[in-house]
Coordinates of C-alpha atoms and ligand atoms in Angstrom, one line a residue:
M1 CA 11.3 -11.3 17.3
D2 CA 9.2 -9.2 15.0
A3 CA 11.1 -6.1 15.6
V4 CA 14.4 -4.3 14.8
R5 CA 16.6 -2.4 17.3
I6 CA 18.7 0.4 15.9
Y7 CA 21.4 2.3 17.8
G8 CA 21.3 5.6 15.8
G9 CA 23.9 8.2 15.0
N10 CA 26.5 6.1 13.1
C11 CA 27.7 7.1 9.6
L12 CA 27.4 4.4 6.9
S13 CA 30.2 3.3 4.6
G14 CA 30.9 0.5 2.1
Q15 CA 29.0 -1.3 -0.5
T16 CA 25.8 -3.2 -0.7
T17 CA 24.5 -5.1 -3.8
I18 CA 20.9 -4.2 -4.7
Q19 CA 18.5 -7.2 -4.8
G20 CA 16.2 -8.1 -7.7
S21 CA 13.0 -6.1 -8.0
K22 CA 9.9 -7.2 -6.0
N23 CA 7.5 -5.5 -8.3
A24 CA 9.1 -7.1 -11.4
S25 CA 9.5 -10.6 -9.9
L26 CA 5.9 -10.9 -8.8
P27 CA 4.1 -10.4 -12.2
I28 CA 6.8 -12.4 -14.0
L29 CA 6.3 -15.3 -11.7
A30 CA 2.6 -15.0 -12.3
A31 CA 3.3 -14.9 -16.1
T32 CA 5.0 -18.3 -15.9
L33 CA 1.5 -19.7 -15.7
L34 CA 1.0 -18.8 -19.3
I35 CA 3.7 -21.1 -20.4
N36 CA 3.6 -24.9 -20.4
G37 CA 7.0 -26.1 -19.2
I38 CA 9.8 -24.9 -17.0
C39 CA 10.8 -21.2 -16.7
E40 CA 13.9 -20.1 -14.8
I41 CA 13.7 -16.7 -13.2
E42 CA 17.1 -15.4 -12.0
N43 CA 17.7 -12.7 -9.4
C44 CA 14.4 -13.2 -7.6
P45 CA 14.6 -11.5 -4.2
D46 CA 14.4 -13.6 -1.1
I47 CA 11.4 -11.7 0.5
S48 CA 8.1 -12.9 1.9
D49 CA 6.0 -11.6 -1.0
V50 CA 8.0 -13.8 -3.4
Y51 CA 7.6 -16.7 -1.0
H52 CA 3.8 -16.1 -1.0
M53 CA 3.8 -16.0 -4.8
Q54 CA 5.7 -19.3 -4.9
R55 CA 3.1 -20.8 -2.5
L56 CA 0.3 -19.7 -4.7
L57 CA 1.9 -21.2 -7.7
E58 CA 2.4 -24.5 -5.8
S59 CA -1.2 -24.5 -4.7
L60 CA -2.1 -24.4 -8.4
G61 CA -0.1 -27.6 -9.1
C62 CA 3.1 -26.0 -10.3
R63 CA 6.5 -27.3 -9.1
V64 CA 8.6 -24.5 -7.7
E65 CA 12.2 -24.7 -6.6
R66 CA 14.6 -22.0 -5.4
E67 CA 18.4 -22.2 -5.7
D68 CA 19.9 -19.1 -4.2
S69 CA 18.2 -16.3 -6.3
L70 CA 17.0 -18.6 -9.1
V71 CA 13.4 -19.6 -9.0
R72 CA 12.4 -22.5 -11.3
V73 CA 8.7 -22.9 -12.1
D74 CA 7.4 -26.0 -13.8
T75 CA 3.8 -25.4 -14.8
S76 CA 3.2 -28.6 -16.7
C77 CA 1.0 -30.0 -13.9
L78 CA -1.1 -26.9 -13.5
R79 CA -4.6 -27.6 -12.3
E80 CA -7.6 -25.7 -11.2
S81 CA -7.8 -25.3 -7.5
N82 CA -8.4 -22.9 -4.6
M83 CA -5.5 -20.7 -3.7
P84 CA -4.4 -20.5 0.0
A85 CA -6.4 -17.7 1.5
D86 CA -3.6 -16.5 3.8
S87 CA -1.2 -15.9 0.8
V88 CA -3.9 -14.2 -1.3
G89 CA -4.9 -12.1 1.8
V90 CA -1.5 -10.7 2.5
M91 CA -0.4 -9.8 -1.0
R92 CA -2.2 -7.6 -3.5
S93 CA -0.2 -9.1 -6.4
S94 CA -2.2 -12.3 -6.1
I95 CA -4.6 -10.5 -8.3
M96 CA -2.0 -10.8 -11.0
L97 CA -2.7 -14.5 -11.2
L98 CA -6.2 -13.8 -12.4
G99 CA -5.4 -12.7 -15.9
A100 CA -2.8 -15.4 -16.4
L101 CA -5.0 -18.2 -15.0
L102 CA -8.0 -17.3 -17.0
A103 CA -5.8 -17.3 -20.1
R104 CA -4.5 -20.7 -19.3
T105 CA -7.3 -22.6 -17.5
G106 CA -10.4 -20.5 -18.1
S107 CA -11.5 -20.6 -14.5
V108 CA -10.5 -19.0 -11.2
R109 CA -11.9 -18.8 -7.7
M110 CA -10.1 -16.6 -5.2
E111 CA -10.6 -14.4 -2.1
Y112 CA -10.1 -10.6 -2.5
P113 CA -6.4 -9.8 -2.5
G114 CA -4.7 -8.0 0.4
G115 CA -1.5 -6.0 0.5
C116 CA -0.4 -2.9 2.3
V117 CA -3.1 -0.7 3.8
I118 CA -2.2 2.5 2.0
G119 CA -5.5 3.3 0.5
A120 CA -8.8 1.8 -0.8
R121 CA -7.0 -0.2 -3.5
P122 CA -10.1 -1.5 -5.2
I123 CA -9.9 -4.1 -8.0
D124 CA -12.8 -2.7 -10.0
L125 CA -10.8 -1.9 -13.1
H126 CA -9.2 -5.4 -13.1
L127 CA -12.6 -7.0 -13.1
Q128 CA -14.1 -4.5 -15.6
S129 CA -11.4 -5.0 -18.2
L130 CA -11.6 -8.8 -17.9
R131 CA -15.4 -8.8 -18.2
R132 CA -14.9 -6.8 -21.4
M133 CA -12.6 -9.6 -22.6
G134 CA -15.4 -12.2 -22.2
V135 CA -15.0 -13.3 -18.5
E136 CA -18.0 -14.0 -16.4
I137 CA -17.4 -12.9 -12.8
D138 CA -19.5 -13.8 -9.9
Q139 CA -18.6 -11.5 -6.9
Q140 CA -19.5 -12.6 -3.3
E141 CA -18.7 -10.9 0.0
L142 CA -15.3 -12.6 0.6
G143 CA -14.2 -13.5 -2.9
F144 CA -15.2 -14.1 -6.5
S145 CA -15.2 -16.8 -9.2
A146 CA -14.4 -16.0 -12.8
R147 CA -14.9 -18.1 -15.9
A148 CA -14.1 -17.6 -19.6
A149 CA -14.7 -19.9 -22.6
G150 CA -11.9 -18.0 -24.4
L151 CA -10.6 -14.4 -24.0
R152 CA -11.0 -11.9 -26.8
G153 CA -8.9 -8.8 -27.5
I154 CA -10.3 -5.4 -26.6
V155 CA -9.4 -1.7 -26.6
F156 CA -9.3 -0.7 -23.0
R157 CA -9.1 3.0 -22.0
L158 CA -8.3 3.4 -18.4
P159 CA -9.6 6.4 -16.5
F160 CA -6.1 6.8 -14.9
V161 CA -2.9 4.9 -15.0
S162 CA -2.7 1.7 -13.0
V163 CA 0.4 -0.6 -12.8
G164 CA -1.6 -3.6 -11.7
V165 CA -4.4 -3.3 -14.3
T166 CA -1.8 -2.8 -17.1
E167 CA 0.0 -6.0 -15.9
N168 CA -3.1 -8.1 -15.5
L169 CA -4.5 -7.1 -18.8
L170 CA -1.2 -7.8 -20.5
L171 CA -1.2 -11.3 -19.0
A172 CA -4.8 -11.9 -20.2
A173 CA -4.1 -10.5 -23.6
V174 CA -1.0 -12.3 -24.8
L175 CA -2.9 -15.5 -25.5
A176 CA -6.3 -13.9 -26.3
E177 CA -7.9 -14.0 -29.7
G178 CA -7.1 -10.8 -31.7
M179 CA -5.6 -7.5 -30.7
T180 CA -5.7 -5.7 -27.3
V181 CA -4.9 -2.1 -26.8
I182 CA -4.1 -0.7 -23.3
E183 CA -4.3 3.1 -23.0
P184 CA -2.9 4.8 -21.0
A185 CA -0.6 2.0 -20.0
A186 CA 1.6 2.3 -17.0
R187 CA 5.3 2.8 -18.0
E188 CA 7.0 1.6 -14.9
P189 CA 10.3 -0.2 -15.5
E190 CA 8.8 -3.3 -13.9
I191 CA 6.2 -3.4 -16.7
Q192 CA 8.9 -3.1 -19.2
A193 CA 10.6 -6.1 -17.6
L194 CA 7.3 -8.1 -17.8
C195 CA 7.0 -7.2 -21.5
E196 CA 10.6 -8.2 -22.1
F197 CA 9.9 -11.6 -20.4
L198 CA 6.8 -12.2 -22.4
I199 CA 8.3 -11.1 -25.7
R200 CA 11.2 -13.5 -25.1
A201 CA 8.7 -16.3 -24.5
G202 CA 7.1 -15.5 -27.9
A203 CA 4.4 -12.8 -27.2
R204 CA 3.7 -10.0 -29.7
I205 CA 3.7 -6.7 -27.8
E206 CA 4.3 -3.3 -29.4
G207 CA 5.0 -0.1 -27.4
T208 CA 7.1 -1.5 -24.5
G209 CA 8.0 1.4 -22.3
S210 CA 5.3 3.7 -23.8
D211 CA 1.8 4.6 -22.6
R212 CA 0.1 2.6 -25.3
L213 CA 0.6 -1.1 -25.4
V214 CA -0.7 -3.1 -28.4
I215 CA -0.8 -6.9 -27.9
H216 CA -1.5 -9.3 -30.7
G217 CA -2.6 -12.6 -29.2
V218 CA -0.5 -15.7 -30.1
E219 CA -1.4 -19.4 -29.8
K220 CA 1.3 -20.3 -27.2
L221 CA 4.4 -19.2 -25.4
M222 CA 7.7 -21.0 -24.9
P223 CA 9.6 -21.6 -21.7
V224 CA 12.4 -19.1 -21.1
R225 CA 15.1 -18.1 -18.7
Y226 CA 15.0 -14.4 -17.6
R227 CA 17.0 -12.2 -15.2
V228 CA 14.9 -9.8 -13.1
P229 CA 16.4 -6.3 -13.0
A230 CA 17.5 -4.7 -9.7
D231 CA 15.0 -3.0 -7.4
R232 CA 15.0 0.8 -7.8
I233 CA 12.9 1.2 -4.7
V234 CA 15.3 -0.7 -2.5
A235 CA 18.2 1.2 -4.0
G236 CA 16.4 4.5 -3.2
T237 CA 15.8 3.4 0.3
Y238 CA 19.5 2.7 0.9
M239 CA 20.3 6.0 -0.7
C240 CA 18.0 7.7 1.8
S241 CA 19.8 5.8 4.6
C242 CA 23.1 7.4 3.6
M243 CA 21.4 10.8 3.2
C244 CA 20.1 10.5 6.8
A245 CA 23.0 8.9 8.6
G246 CA 25.9 10.4 6.6
G247 CA 28.9 8.7 5.2
S248 CA 29.4 7.2 1.7
V249 CA 27.7 4.2 0.2
F250 CA 28.1 2.4 -3.1
L251 CA 24.8 0.8 -4.3
K252 CA 26.1 -1.9 -6.6
D253 CA 23.8 -2.9 -9.5
A254 CA 21.4 0.0 -8.7
P255 CA 19.3 0.5 -11.9
V256 CA 20.8 3.8 -12.8
R257 CA 18.6 4.5 -15.9
D258 CA 15.3 4.0 -13.9
M259 CA 16.3 6.3 -11.1
E260 CA 16.8 9.6 -12.8
V261 CA 14.1 11.5 -10.9
V262 CA 15.1 9.9 -7.6
V263 CA 18.7 11.0 -8.1
E264 CA 17.5 14.4 -9.1
Y265 CA 15.5 14.8 -5.8
A266 CA 18.5 13.4 -3.8
G267 CA 20.5 16.2 -5.3
K268 CA 17.8 18.8 -4.4
L269 CA 18.1 17.6 -0.8
G270 CA 21.9 18.2 -0.9
A271 CA 23.2 14.7 -1.3
V272 CA 26.2 14.1 -3.7
V273 CA 25.2 11.3 -6.0
S274 CA 27.2 10.0 -8.9
Y275 CA 26.7 7.3 -11.5
E276 CA 29.3 4.6 -11.9
S277 CA 29.3 1.9 -14.6
D278 CA 27.9 -0.7 -12.2
G279 CA 25.9 1.3 -9.7
I280 CA 25.4 4.6 -7.8
L281 CA 27.6 6.2 -5.3
V282 CA 26.0 8.3 -2.6
A283 CA 28.1 10.6 -0.4
G284 CA 27.2 12.8 2.6
R285 CA 24.2 13.7 4.5
A286 CA 21.4 15.8 3.0
C287 CA 22.2 19.4 3.7
G288 CA 21.4 23.0 2.6
S289 CA 18.4 25.0 3.6
L290 CA 16.4 25.4 0.4
P291 CA 12.8 24.2 0.8
C292 CA 11.9 21.1 -1.3
A293 CA 8.6 20.3 -2.9
L294 CA 8.0 16.7 -4.0
R295 CA 5.0 15.3 -5.8
T296 CA 4.5 11.6 -6.4
G297 CA 3.2 10.2 -9.7
C298 CA 3.4 7.4 -12.2
Y299 CA 6.7 6.6 -13.8
P300 CA 8.7 8.6 -14.9
D301 CA 7.6 10.9 -12.1
F302 CA 8.7 10.5 -8.5
P303 CA 7.7 7.0 -7.2
T304 CA 5.1 6.8 -4.4
D305 CA 7.0 3.9 -2.9
L306 CA 9.9 6.3 -2.1
Q307 CA 7.7 9.0 -0.7
S308 CA 8.1 7.9 3.0
P309 CA 12.0 7.5 2.9
F310 CA 12.3 10.9 1.3
M311 CA 9.9 12.4 3.9
V312 CA 12.3 11.0 6.6
V313 CA 15.3 12.6 4.9
M314 CA 13.6 16.0 5.0
A315 CA 12.4 15.5 8.5
A316 CA 15.7 14.4 9.9
S317 CA 18.0 16.9 8.2
G318 CA 16.5 20.3 9.0
K319 CA 14.8 20.7 5.7
R320 CA 11.5 22.4 5.0
G321 CA 9.5 20.5 2.5
R322 CA 6.1 19.8 1.0
I323 CA 5.1 16.4 -0.2
E324 CA 2.0 15.8 -2.3
E325 CA 0.9 12.2 -2.6
T326 CA -1.2 11.7 -5.8
V327 CA -1.3 7.8 -6.1
F328 CA -2.6 6.4 -2.8
E329 CA -4.9 8.2 -0.4
N330 CA -3.5 6.8 2.8
R331 CA 0.2 7.0 2.5
F332 CA 1.1 9.2 5.4
R333 CA 0.6 6.6 8.1
I334 CA 4.2 7.0 9.0
V335 CA 3.7 10.6 10.2
P336 CA 2.5 9.9 13.8
E337 CA 5.3 7.4 14.3
L338 CA 7.9 9.9 13.1
M339 CA 6.5 12.5 15.4
K340 CA 7.3 10.1 18.3
M341 CA 10.9 10.6 17.2
G342 CA 10.6 14.3 17.4
A343 CA 9.7 15.1 13.7
D344 CA 7.6 18.2 13.0
I345 CA 5.1 17.3 10.2
S346 CA 1.5 18.3 9.6
V347 CA -0.8 16.7 7.0
Q348 CA -3.6 18.4 5.1
G349 CA -5.5 16.2 2.7
N350 CA -3.0 14.6 0.3
T351 CA -0.2 17.0 1.3
A352 CA 2.3 16.7 4.1
Y353 CA 4.3 19.8 5.3
V354 CA 7.6 18.9 6.8
N355 CA 9.5 21.2 9.1
G356 CA 12.8 19.4 9.4
V357 CA 14.5 19.3 12.8
R358 CA 18.3 19.2 13.4
R359 CA 18.1 15.7 14.9
L360 CA 15.4 13.0 15.6
H361 CA 15.6 11.0 18.8
G362 CA 15.2 7.3 19.4
A363 CA 11.7 5.9 20.1
V364 CA 9.6 2.7 19.9
V365 CA 7.7 3.0 16.6
Q366 CA 5.4 0.8 14.7
A367 CA 5.7 -0.2 11.0
K368 CA 2.2 -0.1 9.5
E369 CA 3.1 -1.0 5.9
L370 CA 6.1 -2.0 3.8
R371 CA 7.7 1.2 2.6
G372 CA 6.7 3.2 5.7
G373 CA 8.3 0.5 7.9
A374 CA 11.6 0.6 6.0
A375 CA 11.5 4.4 6.2
L376 CA 11.2 4.2 10.0
V377 CA 14.4 2.2 10.1
V378 CA 16.0 4.9 7.9
A379 CA 14.9 7.5 10.5
A380 CA 16.2 5.5 13.3
L381 CA 19.7 5.3 11.7
A382 CA 19.9 9.1 11.9
A383 CA 18.2 9.5 15.3
E384 CA 20.1 10.1 18.6
G385 CA 19.8 7.1 20.9
T386 CA 18.1 3.7 20.5
S387 CA 14.9 3.0 18.5
I388 CA 12.8 -0.1 18.1
V389 CA 10.7 -0.6 15.0
T390 CA 8.0 -3.2 15.5
N391 CA 6.1 -5.2 12.9
R392 CA 9.2 -6.2 11.0
H393 CA 7.2 -8.6 8.9
Y394 CA 5.9 -5.6 6.8
I395 CA 9.5 -4.7 5.9
D396 CA 10.4 -8.4 5.2
R397 CA 7.7 -8.3 2.4
G398 CA 10.0 -6.2 0.2
Y399 CA 13.6 -6.0 1.7
E400 CA 16.0 -8.9 1.7
D401 CA 17.5 -9.1 5.2
I402 CA 17.5 -5.4 5.9
V403 CA 19.4 -6.0 9.2
F404 CA 22.3 -7.8 7.5
R405 CA 22.4 -5.2 4.6
L406 CA 22.6 -2.2 6.9
R407 CA 25.1 -3.9 9.2
E408 CA 27.3 -4.5 6.1
L409 CA 27.3 -0.7 5.8
G410 CA 28.3 -0.2 9.4
A411 CA 24.9 0.5 11.0
K412 CA 24.4 -0.7 14.5
I413 CA 21.2 -2.7 14.1
E414 CA 19.9 -6.1 15.3
L415 CA 16.8 -8.2 15.5
A416 CA 14.7 -7.5 18.6
Ligands
UD1_1 C1 1.8 -1.2 -7.8 C2 3.1 -1.5 -7.0 C3 3.2 -0.6 -5.8 C4 3.2 0.8 -6.2 C5 2.0 1.1 -7.2 C6 2.1 2.5 -7.8 C7 3.3 -3.9 -7.3 C8 3.3 -5.3 -6.7 N1 2.9 -2.9 -6.5 O1 0.7 -1.3 -7.0 O2 4.4 -0.9 -5.1 O3 3.1 1.7 -5.1 O4 2.0 0.2 -8.3 O5 3.3 2.7 -8.4 O6 3.8 -3.7 -8.4 N2 -7.0 1.4 -8.5 C9 -8.3 1.4 -8.7 N3 -9.0 0.3 -9.2 C10 -8.3 -0.8 -9.7 C11 -6.9 -0.8 -9.5 C12 -6.2 0.4 -9.0 O7 -9.0 2.4 -8.3 O8 -8.9 -1.7 -10.1 C13 -6.3 2.6 -7.9 C14 -5.6 2.3 -6.6 O9 -6.4 2.3 -5.5 C15 -4.5 3.4 -6.6 C16 -4.2 3.7 -8.1 O10 -5.3 3.0 -8.8 O11 -5.0 4.5 -6.0 C17 -2.9 3.2 -8.6 O12 -2.8 1.8 -8.2 P1 -1.9 0.8 -9.1 O13 -1.1 1.5 -10.0 O14 -2.9 -0.2 -9.6 O15 -1.0 0.1 -8.0 P2 -0.8 -1.4 -7.7 O16 -0.7 -2.2 -9.0 O17 -1.7 -1.9 -6.6

């Protein structure tokens, strides 16, 4: 039962409520480690990455409870211990615990983090920045141990923008001695959410939402309740579903302000997208014959996490397009699978050339990572005939019950 069967060719209609953001929940859950007491995080998505983060927090002695979408973390019994290797191994965000744990306990031992296989994804900058803050790190083949007698503020200039490094350094810096400057800082909405959470808990952070974050270390943070914003990537994926299958879909709670560039590209591909007060309305299949060029980048540029779903829209609706991937070096793993469905795509280096066909056909295809896996489901919705997408567990890392959500919208889809 690790697969999804989709009977393609049905238009979508109706409304789906967009879940809380995975990429905001994970660092915020890690940030609770900085606070002695009980934090309540609302709108946490029910996905396997959040489940693994909960397990990691529990392995460190925290008490974690979930009531619907509210996750309550009590860190008052935090202790030093080894984290479960399987949870560290499947999820790259486990690295986020490093900065927070060093700030709180001064000592960490962990295996190297995992995550989707979409590139080399080294952690050199995470370790380099923490070393500069006074952390001693002993790296071995399978993992490393880190120790700090106290963290001190630094000016850290990154050679390129990194979401994870910005977050880790933020978490290490809020309780450090003195001032830390992160430049260029990532500006993703999920980092803004993390800053908001920390500021509400008493952190002193200047420059939220800009590419220069200045953090003045404080002595302690206070427990807070915080609501995670909706997931712009999930909203974008369902937007693509409608653009491929046709119909009309209302994405309730979609974070309109964070999705400008996504909506702009949906428009370039011929979809009719309109903003409402509480979400986004998408109508109609992608259409028109103008070629489309898309280049991924750091926020506010087009998000790499929506590159595969947009590739599917081009491939399935007769579009000619060029997609340049600038963030991860191995993010075209979906291409051979899409070709099994009749897509015409060639890859040269970090650029994919899409020669859209009038219609894809059903096939058995394999999810190889999270966003690519969801994109294959999107492709199958538009394809003629039946498709099976295997390795559903990748999709479950980031999408709350995708089968139920798409059925709500009229798709013919079931577990297989
Ligand atoms: C985060 C998101 C992911 C998104 C990505 C880019 C989470 C949980 N994940 O991943 O969904 O696709 O941002 O928007 O929020 N790099 C190094 N050395 C380091 C760290 C990173 O070379 O120490 C490289 C990576 O290999 C990659 C680039 O920097 O090529 C950007 O990665 P980064 O922004 O750090 O992505 P993640 O935080 O892993």
